[in-house]
Coordinates of C-alpha atoms in Angstrom, one line a residue:
M1 CA 32.4 -19.5 -35.4
T2 CA 35.5 -18.5 -33.8
P3 CA 37.0 -16.9 -31.4
T4 CA 38.3 -13.4 -31.6
A5 CA 40.9 -10.9 -29.8
T6 CA 39.2 -7.8 -28.1
G7 CA 41.7 -5.5 -29.0
P8 CA 42.7 -1.9 -27.8
P9 CA 39.7 -0.3 -25.7
T10 CA 37.7 2.0 -28.3
A11 CA 38.1 5.8 -27.9
P12 CA 35.5 8.1 -26.6
G13 CA 33.5 9.2 -29.1
P14 CA 29.5 8.2 -30.8
L15 CA 28.5 4.7 -30.5
P16 CA 28.1 3.7 -34.2
L17 CA 25.0 2.2 -33.7
L18 CA 23.0 4.9 -32.1
P19 CA 20.9 7.5 -34.1
Q20 CA 23.1 10.8 -35.5
H21 CA 22.5 12.9 -32.3
V22 CA 23.6 10.3 -29.7
A23 CA 26.4 10.0 -28.1
D24 CA 27.4 7.0 -25.8
P25 CA 27.1 8.5 -22.3
L26 CA 30.1 6.4 -21.0
R27 CA 32.0 8.1 -23.4
T28 CA 31.0 12.1 -23.1
H29 CA 33.3 14.2 -20.9
Q30 CA 30.4 14.2 -18.6
G31 CA 30.8 10.4 -18.2
Q32 CA 35.0 10.4 -18.1
R33 CA 34.9 12.4 -15.6
I34 CA 32.2 10.9 -13.4
T35 CA 33.9 7.7 -13.5
D36 CA 37.4 9.6 -13.1
A37 CA 35.8 10.8 -9.8
L38 CA 34.4 7.7 -8.4
G39 CA 37.8 5.9 -9.3
P40 CA 38.1 2.3 -8.9
V41 CA 35.3 0.8 -7.2
R42 CA 35.2 -3.2 -6.9
P43 CA 31.9 -4.9 -6.3
P44 CA 31.3 -5.9 -3.5
E45 CA 31.9 -9.1 -1.4
P46 CA 29.4 -10.5 1.2
G47 CA 29.7 -9.1 4.9
E48 CA 32.8 -7.4 3.6
G49 CA 33.7 -3.5 5.1
P50 CA 31.7 -1.2 7.1
S51 CA 28.1 -0.2 6.4
R52 CA 27.3 0.2 2.3
N53 CA 25.2 3.4 3.1
H54 CA 28.3 5.2 4.3
L55 CA 30.0 3.7 1.8
T56 CA 27.7 5.3 -1.1
H57 CA 27.4 8.3 1.3
H58 CA 31.4 8.9 0.8
E59 CA 31.0 8.4 -3.2
L60 CA 28.7 10.5 -3.3
A61 CA 30.2 12.9 -2.1
R62 CA 32.8 12.9 -4.2
L63 CA 30.7 12.8 -7.3
A64 CA 29.4 16.2 -5.4
R65 CA 32.2 17.8 -6.4
V66 CA 32.7 17.2 -10.9
L67 CA 28.9 17.6 -10.7
P68 CA 27.1 21.6 -11.6
P69 CA 24.7 22.5 -9.3
A70 CA 20.9 20.4 -8.9
R71 CA 18.6 23.1 -10.5
E72 CA 21.2 22.9 -13.4
L73 CA 21.9 19.0 -13.5
L74 CA 18.3 17.9 -13.5
R75 CA 17.4 20.0 -16.4
D76 CA 20.5 18.3 -18.4
R77 CA 19.5 14.9 -20.0
D78 CA 22.9 13.8 -21.1
S79 CA 24.5 14.4 -17.7
M80 CA 21.8 12.9 -16.3
A81 CA 21.8 10.0 -18.6
A82 CA 26.0 9.5 -18.4
L83 CA 25.2 10.0 -14.1
S84 CA 22.7 7.1 -14.3
A85 CA 25.0 5.1 -16.7
C86 CA 27.9 4.9 -15.0
T87 CA 27.1 4.8 -11.4
A88 CA 24.9 1.6 -12.2
L89 CA 27.9 -0.1 -13.8
V90 CA 29.9 0.6 -11.2
D91 CA 27.5 0.3 -8.5
P92 CA 24.1 -0.7 -8.3
A93 CA 23.4 0.1 -5.2
L94 CA 25.8 3.5 -5.8
Y95 CA 23.0 4.5 -8.3
M96 CA 20.5 3.6 -5.9
T97 CA 21.8 6.4 -3.8
I98 CA 22.3 8.4 -6.9
V99 CA 18.3 8.0 -7.5
N100 CA 16.9 8.7 -4.1
H101 CA 19.3 11.9 -3.6
Y102 CA 19.3 13.4 -6.5
I103 CA 16.4 12.8 -8.8
L104 CA 13.5 12.4 -6.2
C105 CA 15.4 14.1 -2.7
L106 CA 16.5 17.5 -4.5
G107 CA 14.4 17.2 -7.5
S108 CA 11.2 17.6 -5.8
V109 CA 13.0 20.5 -4.3
V110 CA 14.0 22.4 -7.7
A111 CA 10.1 21.0 -9.3
S112 CA 8.1 22.3 -5.9
A113 CA 9.9 25.2 -3.7
D114 CA 10.0 29.1 -5.6
E115 CA 12.7 31.0 -5.4
R116 CA 11.6 32.8 -1.7
Q117 CA 11.8 29.7 -0.3
L118 CA 15.3 28.3 -1.7
H119 CA 16.7 32.0 -0.2
T120 CA 15.4 31.1 3.1
A121 CA 18.3 30.5 5.1
D122 CA 17.1 27.0 6.0
L123 CA 16.2 25.6 3.0
A124 CA 19.2 26.9 1.7
R125 CA 21.8 25.7 4.4
V126 CA 19.9 22.2 3.9
V127 CA 19.8 22.6 -0.5
D128 CA 24.0 23.5 0.2
E129 CA 24.5 20.2 2.1
L130 CA 22.7 18.2 -0.2
E131 CA 24.3 19.8 -3.1
S132 CA 27.7 19.4 -1.7
G133 CA 27.5 15.6 -0.7
H134 CA 27.3 16.5 3.1
R135 CA 23.8 15.6 3.7
K136 CA 22.3 12.7 1.8
G137 CA 18.3 12.8 0.7
V138 CA 16.1 10.1 0.5
F139 CA 12.3 9.9 -0.8
L140 CA 9.9 8.7 1.6
V141 CA 6.6 7.9 -0.1
T142 CA 6.2 3.8 -0.3
E143 CA 3.9 2.9 3.3
V144 CA 5.0 -1.1 4.4
G145 CA 1.3 -1.6 5.5
D146 CA -0.7 -2.0 2.1
A147 CA 0.0 -2.1 -1.4
N148 CA -0.9 0.4 -4.0
S149 CA 0.1 2.7 -0.8
H150 CA 1.1 5.5 -2.8
L151 CA -2.5 5.9 -3.4
A152 CA -3.8 5.9 -0.5
L153 CA -0.9 7.6 2.0
R154 CA -1.8 7.8 5.7
T155 CA 1.2 9.9 6.9
T156 CA -0.1 13.3 7.7
A157 CA 1.0 16.6 8.0
E158 CA -1.3 19.0 9.9
F159 CA -0.7 22.8 9.8
D160 CA -0.6 24.3 12.8
P161 CA -1.9 27.9 12.7
E162 CA -1.0 29.1 16.2
R163 CA 3.0 28.7 14.8
G164 CA 2.6 28.5 11.5
E165 CA 4.1 24.7 11.0
F166 CA 3.4 21.7 9.8
V167 CA 3.2 18.4 12.6
L168 CA 4.0 15.1 11.0
H169 CA 2.4 11.7 12.3
T170 CA 2.4 8.0 11.4
P171 CA -1.2 6.8 12.5
D172 CA 0.1 3.4 13.0
R173 CA 3.1 0.7 12.2
G174 CA 1.3 0.1 8.8
A175 CA 2.3 3.9 7.3
A176 CA 5.9 3.5 8.2
K177 CA 8.0 4.8 5.3
F178 CA 10.3 2.3 3.9
S179 CA 13.6 3.6 1.7
S180 CA 17.1 3.4 2.4
V181 CA 18.2 5.4 5.0
G182 CA 20.1 3.0 6.6
V183 CA 21.2 3.5 10.5
P184 CA 21.7 7.0 12.1
G185 CA 25.1 8.7 11.8
M186 CA 25.0 10.7 8.9
P187 CA 23.1 13.7 8.3
Q188 CA 20.3 12.8 6.2
S189 CA 17.3 15.1 4.6
A190 CA 14.1 13.2 3.0
V191 CA 11.5 14.4 0.8
V192 CA 8.1 12.7 2.6
C193 CA 5.0 12.6 0.9
A194 CA 2.0 13.0 3.3
R195 CA -1.2 13.9 3.7
L196 CA -1.7 17.8 3.9
V197 CA -3.9 18.3 6.4
V198 CA -5.3 21.7 7.4
G199 CA -8.3 22.6 9.8
G200 CA -9.4 19.0 9.5
A201 CA -10.0 18.5 5.8
C202 CA -7.1 16.6 4.0
C203 CA -5.7 18.9 0.9
G204 CA -4.0 16.0 -1.0
V205 CA -0.8 14.2 -0.9
H206 CA 2.0 17.0 -0.9
P207 CA 6.1 16.8 -0.5
F208 CA 8.0 18.1 2.4
L209 CA 11.3 19.0 3.2
V210 CA 12.9 17.2 6.1
D211 CA 15.7 17.0 8.4
L212 CA 16.0 12.6 9.7
G213 CA 19.2 13.3 12.0
D214 CA 22.9 14.5 11.7
E215 CA 26.3 12.5 12.7
R216 CA 25.1 12.6 16.2
H217 CA 21.5 12.3 16.9
T218 CA 18.1 11.4 15.2
A219 CA 16.1 14.7 14.7
P220 CA 13.3 14.9 17.1
G221 CA 9.9 13.6 16.2
V222 CA 11.3 11.3 13.7
A223 CA 12.5 7.7 14.7
I224 CA 14.1 5.4 12.3
S225 CA 14.0 1.3 13.1
S226 CA 17.5 -0.9 12.9
A227 CA 18.8 -1.7 9.5
L228 CA 16.8 -4.3 6.8
G229 CA 18.8 -5.9 4.0
V230 CA 18.1 -6.3 0.8
D231 CA 20.1 -8.8 -1.1
A232 CA 19.1 -7.2 -4.5
L233 CA 20.9 -4.2 -3.8
P234 CA 23.0 -4.2 -0.9
L235 CA 22.3 -1.1 1.0
E236 CA 20.9 -0.7 4.6
Y237 CA 17.0 0.0 4.5
A238 CA 15.0 1.1 7.4
L239 CA 11.7 1.8 8.4
V240 CA 10.4 5.8 9.2
Q241 CA 7.8 6.9 11.5
F242 CA 6.9 10.1 12.8
D243 CA 5.6 11.5 16.4
G244 CA 5.2 15.1 16.1
A245 CA 8.0 16.1 13.9
R246 CA 7.9 19.8 13.4
L247 CA 8.7 21.8 10.0
P248 CA 8.3 25.2 9.3
Y249 CA 6.4 26.0 6.9
D250 CA 8.9 27.1 3.8
R251 CA 9.5 22.9 4.7
W252 CA 6.3 22.4 2.3
L253 CA 7.7 22.3 -1.0
R254 CA 4.0 23.4 -1.9
G255 CA 4.6 24.7 -6.0
K256 CA 1.6 27.4 -6.6
A257 CA -0.5 25.9 -3.4
R258 CA -0.6 28.3 -0.3
I259 CA -2.0 28.4 3.4
D260 CA -3.7 32.7 3.9
A261 CA -3.1 34.4 6.9
D262 CA -6.9 32.7 7.9
S263 CA -5.1 29.2 7.4
A264 CA -7.1 28.3 4.3
F265 CA -6.2 26.3 1.6
H266 CA -5.3 27.2 -1.9
D267 CA -4.3 25.3 -5.0
P268 CA -4.5 26.7 -8.5
L269 CA -5.2 22.4 -9.3
G270 CA -8.1 22.2 -6.7
D271 CA -8.1 18.5 -6.9
P272 CA -5.8 16.1 -4.1
A273 CA -5.3 13.9 -7.0
R274 CA -4.1 16.4 -9.6
A275 CA -1.7 17.1 -6.0
L276 CA -1.0 13.6 -5.7
Q277 CA -0.1 13.8 -9.6
R278 CA 1.9 16.6 -8.9
T279 CA 4.2 15.7 -6.3
L280 CA 5.0 12.4 -8.2
D281 CA 5.7 14.4 -11.2
V282 CA 9.5 13.8 -10.1
G283 CA 9.5 10.4 -11.3
R284 CA 9.4 11.7 -14.5
L285 CA 13.3 12.3 -14.9
L286 CA 13.5 8.6 -13.2
W287 CA 11.7 6.7 -16.1
A288 CA 13.8 8.9 -18.9
T289 CA 17.1 8.0 -17.1
V290 CA 16.7 4.3 -15.7
P291 CA 16.5 3.4 -19.4
S292 CA 20.1 4.5 -19.6
A293 CA 21.2 3.1 -17.1
A294 CA 19.5 -0.5 -18.0
A295 CA 21.2 -0.6 -21.2
A296 CA 24.7 0.0 -19.7
T297 CA 24.5 -3.0 -17.6
A298 CA 22.2 -4.9 -20.4
R299 CA 25.2 -4.0 -22.8
A300 CA 28.1 -4.9 -20.5
S301 CA 26.6 -8.0 -19.2
A302 CA 26.2 -9.2 -22.8
V303 CA 29.5 -8.2 -24.0
A304 CA 31.6 -9.5 -21.1
T305 CA 29.5 -13.1 -21.5
L306 CA 30.1 -12.9 -25.4
R307 CA 34.0 -12.9 -25.3
H308 CA 33.8 -15.2 -22.2
S309 CA 32.2 -17.4 -24.3
Q310 CA 34.6 -16.3 -27.0
Y311 CA 38.2 -17.1 -24.8
R312 CA 36.3 -20.2 -22.4
R313 CA 37.2 -23.6 -23.9
S314 CA 34.8 -26.2 -23.9
H315 CA 35.5 -30.0 -23.2
G316 CA 32.8 -31.7 -24.9
R317 CA 33.2 -35.0 -27.1
L318 CA 31.5 -33.0 -30.0
A319 CA 34.2 -30.7 -30.3
P320 CA 37.0 -31.0 -27.3
E321 CA 39.1 -28.1 -26.7
A322 CA 36.4 -25.7 -28.9
P323 CA 35.3 -22.6 -27.2
V324 CA 31.9 -22.0 -25.9
L325 CA 30.9 -20.0 -28.4
A326 CA 30.9 -22.5 -31.1
Y327 CA 28.2 -24.6 -29.8
S328 CA 24.9 -22.7 -31.6
T329 CA 22.8 -22.8 -28.5
Q330 CA 25.3 -20.3 -27.2
Q331 CA 25.6 -18.4 -30.3
R332 CA 21.9 -17.7 -29.8
A333 CA 22.0 -17.0 -26.1
V334 CA 24.7 -14.8 -26.3
L335 CA 24.1 -12.7 -29.5
G336 CA 20.2 -12.4 -28.9
A337 CA 21.3 -11.0 -25.5
L338 CA 23.5 -8.6 -27.3
A339 CA 20.8 -8.1 -29.4
E340 CA 18.5 -7.4 -26.6
A341 CA 20.9 -4.8 -25.2
Y342 CA 21.4 -3.2 -28.3
A343 CA 17.6 -2.3 -28.9
L344 CA 17.5 -1.3 -25.2
S345 CA 20.3 1.1 -26.0
C346 CA 18.2 2.5 -28.7
A347 CA 15.0 2.9 -26.5
S348 CA 17.2 4.8 -23.7
V349 CA 17.6 7.8 -26.6
A350 CA 13.8 7.6 -27.2
A351 CA 13.2 8.0 -23.8
L352 CA 15.5 10.8 -22.8
D353 CA 13.8 12.6 -26.6
T354 CA 10.4 12.1 -24.9
W355 CA 11.1 13.3 -22.1
Q356 CA 13.0 16.7 -23.6
R357 CA 9.7 17.0 -25.8
T358 CA 7.9 17.7 -22.7
E359 CA 10.0 19.6 -20.8
D360 CA 10.3 22.0 -24.0
A361 CA 6.2 22.2 -24.6
R362 CA 6.8 22.6 -21.0
T363 CA 8.6 26.3 -21.1
G364 CA 6.3 28.9 -20.2
S365 CA 3.9 26.7 -17.9
A366 CA 4.4 24.9 -14.9
A367 CA 3.3 21.5 -14.1
D368 CA 1.3 22.2 -12.0
D369 CA -0.8 23.0 -15.5
C370 CA -0.4 19.5 -16.2
A371 CA -3.7 17.7 -17.0
A372 CA -4.8 14.9 -15.0
A373 CA -4.9 11.3 -16.4
D374 CA -7.1 8.6 -14.8
T375 CA -5.6 5.7 -13.1
A376 CA -6.8 2.5 -11.4
F377 CA -3.7 0.3 -10.6
S378 CA -0.7 3.1 -9.3
P379 CA 0.1 6.5 -9.9
W380 CA 2.9 5.9 -12.4
A381 CA 1.1 6.1 -15.8
A382 CA -1.0 8.8 -14.7
V383 CA 1.8 11.2 -14.1
D384 CA 3.5 10.2 -17.8
R385 CA 1.9 7.0 -19.2
R386 CA 4.6 6.8 -22.1
L387 CA 7.6 7.3 -19.7
S388 CA 6.7 4.9 -17.3
A389 CA 6.2 2.6 -20.4
F390 CA 9.6 3.0 -21.6
K391 CA 10.6 2.4 -17.6
A392 CA 9.4 -1.3 -17.3
M393 CA 10.3 -1.8 -20.9
A394 CA 14.2 -1.2 -20.2
V395 CA 14.3 -2.9 -16.6
D396 CA 12.5 -6.0 -17.7
G397 CA 14.2 -6.1 -21.0
A398 CA 17.6 -5.2 -18.9
A399 CA 16.6 -9.0 -16.1
R400 CA 15.9 -11.0 -19.3
V401 CA 19.8 -10.2 -20.4
T402 CA 21.6 -10.7 -17.4
A403 CA 19.5 -13.5 -16.4
E404 CA 20.3 -15.1 -19.3
C405 CA 24.1 -14.0 -19.4
R406 CA 24.3 -15.7 -15.5
R407 CA 23.1 -18.9 -17.0
R408 CA 25.2 -18.8 -19.9
C409 CA 28.4 -18.1 -18.0
G410 CA 27.9 -20.7 -15.6
L411 CA 29.2 -20.7 -12.1
A412 CA 31.0 -17.3 -13.3
G413 CA 28.1 -15.8 -13.5
Y414 CA 27.4 -15.9 -10.3
L415 CA 30.7 -14.5 -8.9
S416 CA 30.0 -11.1 -7.4
V417 CA 33.7 -10.1 -8.5
N418 CA 32.1 -10.3 -12.2
R419 CA 29.4 -7.9 -12.0
L420 CA 26.6 -10.0 -13.4
S421 CA 24.7 -10.6 -9.9
G422 CA 25.0 -7.0 -9.4
Y423 CA 23.3 -6.3 -12.8
A424 CA 21.0 -8.6 -11.9
G425 CA 19.8 -7.1 -8.7
F426 CA 19.9 -4.1 -10.0
T427 CA 16.9 -5.3 -12.2
D428 CA 15.5 -7.1 -9.2
A429 CA 15.2 -4.0 -7.3
F430 CA 13.8 -1.7 -10.2
G431 CA 11.2 -4.1 -10.9
A432 CA 9.2 -2.6 -7.8
A433 CA 11.7 0.8 -7.6
G434 CA 10.2 3.9 -9.3
G435 CA 7.3 2.4 -10.0
D436 CA 6.2 -1.6 -10.0
N437 CA 6.6 -2.4 -13.1
R438 CA 3.6 -5.0 -13.5
L439 CA 1.7 -2.3 -12.6
I440 CA 2.9 0.1 -14.7
L441 CA 1.9 -2.9 -18.0
L442 CA -1.5 -2.9 -16.1
D443 CA -2.8 0.4 -16.6
T444 CA -1.0 0.9 -19.5
G445 CA -3.1 -1.9 -20.8
R446 CA -6.5 -0.7 -19.6
A447 CA -5.5 3.0 -21.1
L448 CA -5.4 1.7 -24.4
A449 CA -8.6 -0.6 -23.9
D450 CA -10.5 2.7 -23.4
E451 CA -9.1 5.2 -25.9
D452 CA -11.1 5.8 -28.8
A453 CA -9.1 4.0 -31.8
P454 CA -10.2 2.6 -35.7
A455 CA -10.5 -0.8 -35.5
D456 CA -7.9 -3.4 -36.5
A457 CA -8.0 -3.8 -40.7
D458 CA -4.6 -6.0 -40.6
G459 CA -6.5 -8.8 -42.8
A460 CA -5.1 -11.9 -42.9
P461 CA -1.3 -12.4 -42.1
R462 CA 1.2 -11.5 -44.7
P463 CA 4.9 -13.1 -45.6
A464 CA 7.3 -12.1 -43.3
D465 CA 11.3 -11.1 -44.3
T466 CA 12.3 -11.8 -41.1
D467 CA 16.1 -10.3 -42.0
D468 CA 14.3 -7.2 -42.7
P469 CA 15.6 -4.7 -39.8
S470 CA 12.1 -2.9 -39.6
W471 CA 10.0 -6.5 -39.9
W472 CA 9.4 -6.9 -36.6
L473 CA 7.8 -3.0 -35.7
R474 CA 5.3 -4.1 -38.2
A475 CA 4.6 -7.6 -36.8
V476 CA 4.6 -5.8 -33.0
S477 CA 2.5 -2.8 -34.5
A478 CA 0.0 -5.5 -35.3
L479 CA -0.1 -7.4 -32.4
E480 CA -0.5 -4.3 -30.2
R481 CA -3.5 -3.4 -32.4
R482 CA -5.3 -6.7 -32.3
L483 CA -4.7 -7.4 -28.6
T484 CA -6.2 -3.7 -28.3
A485 CA -9.4 -5.0 -30.0
R486 CA -9.9 -8.4 -28.3
L487 CA -9.6 -6.3 -24.9
R488 CA -12.0 -3.9 -26.1
A489 CA -14.8 -6.4 -27.4
A490 CA -14.1 -8.6 -23.5
L491 CA -14.7 -5.1 -21.7
E492 CA -17.6 -4.2 -24.0
E493 CA -19.5 -7.7 -23.9
R494 CA -19.2 -7.6 -19.8
R495 CA -20.4 -3.6 -19.5
Q496 CA -23.5 -5.3 -21.4
Q497 CA -24.0 -7.3 -18.9
G498 CA -24.1 -4.1 -16.3
L499 CA -20.8 -5.1 -15.0
D500 CA -18.3 -2.2 -13.8
G501 CA -15.6 -2.0 -11.3
M502 CA -13.4 -5.3 -10.3
D503 CA -16.0 -7.1 -11.6
L504 CA -15.3 -5.7 -14.9
W505 CA -11.7 -5.9 -15.0
N506 CA -10.6 -8.5 -12.7
P507 CA -11.1 -11.0 -15.1
L508 CA -9.4 -9.2 -17.6
L509 CA -5.9 -8.1 -16.1
E510 CA -3.8 -10.5 -17.5
Q511 CA -5.3 -9.8 -21.1
A512 CA -4.5 -6.1 -19.8
R513 CA -1.2 -6.5 -18.6
Q514 CA -0.4 -8.3 -21.5
L515 CA -1.1 -5.3 -24.2
G516 CA 0.7 -3.3 -21.9
E517 CA 3.9 -5.3 -22.5
V518 CA 3.6 -5.5 -26.2
H519 CA 3.1 -2.1 -26.1
T520 CA 6.3 -1.3 -24.3
L521 CA 7.9 -3.8 -27.0
R522 CA 6.4 -2.2 -29.7
L523 CA 8.3 1.3 -28.2
A524 CA 11.5 -0.7 -28.6
A525 CA 10.9 -1.9 -31.7
Q526 CA 10.4 2.0 -32.9
S527 CA 13.4 2.7 -31.6
V528 CA 15.3 0.0 -33.2
A529 CA 14.0 0.8 -36.4
D530 CA 14.4 4.2 -36.0
A531 CA 18.4 4.0 -35.4
V532 CA 18.8 1.7 -38.5
R533 CA 17.0 4.3 -40.5
T534 CA 19.0 7.3 -38.8
A535 CA 22.2 5.4 -38.8
R536 CA 25.4 7.5 -39.6
N537 CA 27.2 5.1 -41.4
P538 CA 24.4 1.7 -42.4
D539 CA 26.3 -1.6 -41.9
P540 CA 24.8 -4.9 -42.3
A541 CA 25.8 -5.6 -38.8
Q542 CA 23.5 -3.2 -37.1
G543 CA 21.1 -4.9 -40.2
A544 CA 21.2 -8.4 -38.9
L545 CA 21.4 -7.5 -35.1
A546 CA 18.3 -5.4 -35.6
A547 CA 16.8 -8.0 -37.5
L548 CA 17.9 -10.7 -34.5
Y549 CA 16.5 -8.6 -31.7
G550 CA 13.0 -8.9 -33.4
T551 CA 12.9 -12.7 -34.3
T552 CA 14.5 -13.2 -31.0
Q553 CA 11.2 -11.1 -29.3
A554 CA 8.8 -13.2 -32.2
L555 CA 10.2 -16.5 -30.8
R556 CA 9.5 -15.1 -27.4
L557 CA 6.1 -14.2 -28.2
A558 CA 5.0 -16.9 -30.7
G559 CA 1.7 -17.9 -29.7
P560 CA 0.0 -14.7 -29.3
L561 CA 1.3 -13.5 -32.5
Q562 CA 0.0 -16.7 -34.4
W563 CA -3.3 -16.7 -32.1
T564 CA -3.7 -13.7 -33.2
G565 CA -3.4 -14.3 -36.5
V566 CA 0.2 -11.4 -37.0
L567 CA 2.2 -14.8 -38.5
S568 CA 1.0 -17.9 -40.1
L569 CA 2.2 -20.7 -38.8
E570 CA 4.7 -21.4 -41.9
T571 CA 6.0 -17.7 -40.7
A572 CA 6.7 -18.7 -37.0
A573 CA 8.2 -22.1 -38.5
S574 CA 11.4 -20.7 -40.0
L575 CA 11.8 -17.8 -36.6
E576 CA 14.4 -20.8 -35.4
A577 CA 16.3 -20.7 -38.6
A578 CA 15.9 -16.9 -39.1
A579 CA 17.6 -16.8 -35.9
N580 CA 20.9 -19.2 -36.8
R581 CA 21.4 -17.6 -40.2
Q582 CA 21.3 -14.0 -38.4
C583 CA 23.9 -15.1 -36.0
A584 CA 25.6 -16.5 -38.9
Q585 CA 26.1 -13.0 -40.6
L586 CA 26.7 -11.6 -36.8
A587 CA 30.0 -13.8 -36.8
P588 CA 32.6 -12.0 -38.8
H589 CA 31.5 -8.5 -36.8
L590 CA 31.7 -10.0 -33.6
Y591 CA 35.2 -7.3 -32.8
E592 CA 33.1 -4.6 -34.4
L593 CA 29.7 -5.3 -32.8
A594 CA 31.3 -5.9 -29.2
A595 CA 34.0 -2.5 -29.3
A596 CA 30.8 -0.4 -30.2
L597 CA 28.8 -2.0 -27.3
A598 CA 31.3 -2.4 -24.6
P599 CA 31.6 0.3 -21.8
P600 CA 35.3 1.7 -21.7
D601 CA 37.6 -0.2 -20.1
S602 CA 38.2 1.7 -16.7
T603 CA 34.0 2.3 -15.9
A604 CA 33.4 -1.4 -14.5
P605 CA 36.8 -3.7 -15.5
T606 CA 35.5 -7.4 -14.9
P607 CA 37.7 -10.6 -15.1
L608 CA 34.9 -12.2 -17.2
A609 CA 35.9 -10.6 -20.4
A610 CA 39.8 -11.4 -20.0
P611 CA 41.5 -13.4 -22.5
D612 CA 43.1 -15.3 -19.5
Y613 CA 40.0 -15.7 -17.1
A614 CA 41.5 -17.4 -14.4
A615 CA 44.3 -15.4 -14.6
A616 CA 42.5 -12.4 -14.4
L617 CA 40.6 -13.9 -11.2
H618 CA 43.4 -15.0 -9.3
S619 CA 44.7 -10.9 -10.1
T620 CA 41.8 -10.0 -7.8
R621 CA 42.4 -12.0 -4.7
T622 CA 44.9 -11.8 -1.5
W623 CA 46.6 -15.5 -0.8
P624 CA 48.0 -16.3 2.8
A625 CA 51.5 -15.9 3.1
G626 CA 53.5 -18.8 1.0
G627 CA 50.3 -19.5 -1.0
R628 CA 49.5 -19.4 -4.4
S629 CA 48.7 -16.6 -6.6

């Protein structure tokens, strides 16, 4: 395999490897407007510059000038995909700010405040300041003292009937909220998730819009700690506590709930558990768009690593002066990462389609009317099991891609200026943020095992054509069915012993997690198969890329595929040769694939992809007077 030139940047337009109805969000008109508004953003160096929260706040204000009002933006899947992909590529810390500000904070207001509330002078002022970017919005749900705190929040908002207000209270240190609030000195408001208490009775978890402070002062009854650092996403984070903070009645983002003149609470949901589900329903758009951000960072990582491997010379004695990509181990790793990045791009489209179908089905009915779902480990799967599964799949997949790319670039993979470390930090952070992936997988596996479904009837393993782009979908679907049947059988045996609750599930949690993971991989495989089937101009390179994705995943799951009988020993033994063969099929098409999957050059430039890496790296540095440049 020989290196190829990168050529000129590709023109704006659809990404030819994705389904017919899809344009690359980075190359849409809105994506270009976002990139232009941000301008060049260099990855931050350790200890460099002023507060990161203040910097991202300024970037937020620049973006606000080119974005539509929140109500319009949050209902436009393509604009949200572009906003997510562009900001994650340019600065993952900015992306976290966008998630908090637009999706979670303003999203809660748009979803749960009625028209009358939005026209009250107080709420209208705050919403205007949030939409202009003058005021930063955050989302406060996590409490630091306990695991799974979402299911047992202890921050309270007690209704004061004399004044028609709510009083926020943090009962102890363990109930302190945590988010990227940062140090005081900028106008900030938070959607605070708290237990509503009316007449001494708990009425479930509800969201409240709370002003945390302005440029000069923290709001009365609000205490914000000194900054806490998180290396993965370099923002200032803090603990937040409330001691008698008072809120007007219309700061309660109440949906259809109300408190009448006699101080009686009314909620058509009628169930505190469903109130929590309604409060966290705002996460659906997050899970629909995180895959766009994850896919963009994975594609950028894989393409930069591919180009670096093409241009970088190796001085090993086997082949002095050969490009690093000449080695089969590098080919397998880098092209495997490129294939997974392609699969994540296909899955990001499927996540947006899933969200859109649900939104369309909700037209004419409120989110309050959605049915409650059971949950054991976290609330996320109960809100939307399919979208939360897409989120877990996308972040875990992007984590594999960026980790492999960093390893394959050596020292260069760990330099901040080359961006891979920032993208790895994004995947580390979002493995827990927005719903912990492991808990999502546990609840997904548990739900699949509890569903009524026909028994698996796949029979003996059949020979697999591993060069068929859809073979992996058949294989992983069979694996999902067999793991489901295995977990159901184990549950039935234990139930017959009279076990339930923790005694029933605890020995089977790893089985449930594995089933949840395989389910997410089946979603990705379905997305790839659909993209190949609906391609505008079917191309052998696309088929080879899809096949390599499947082979790479099958090698990773070779054990379960064999002991469940999905793959025979002979097929499993042939996977290594299949991967080598598929890499050879891709070799003549590397320029086209890189051009199709790379972000626009202006979005997130990196020395890593330059033909002369040393010169590009030098150009990013300053030198003392008289020093070499």
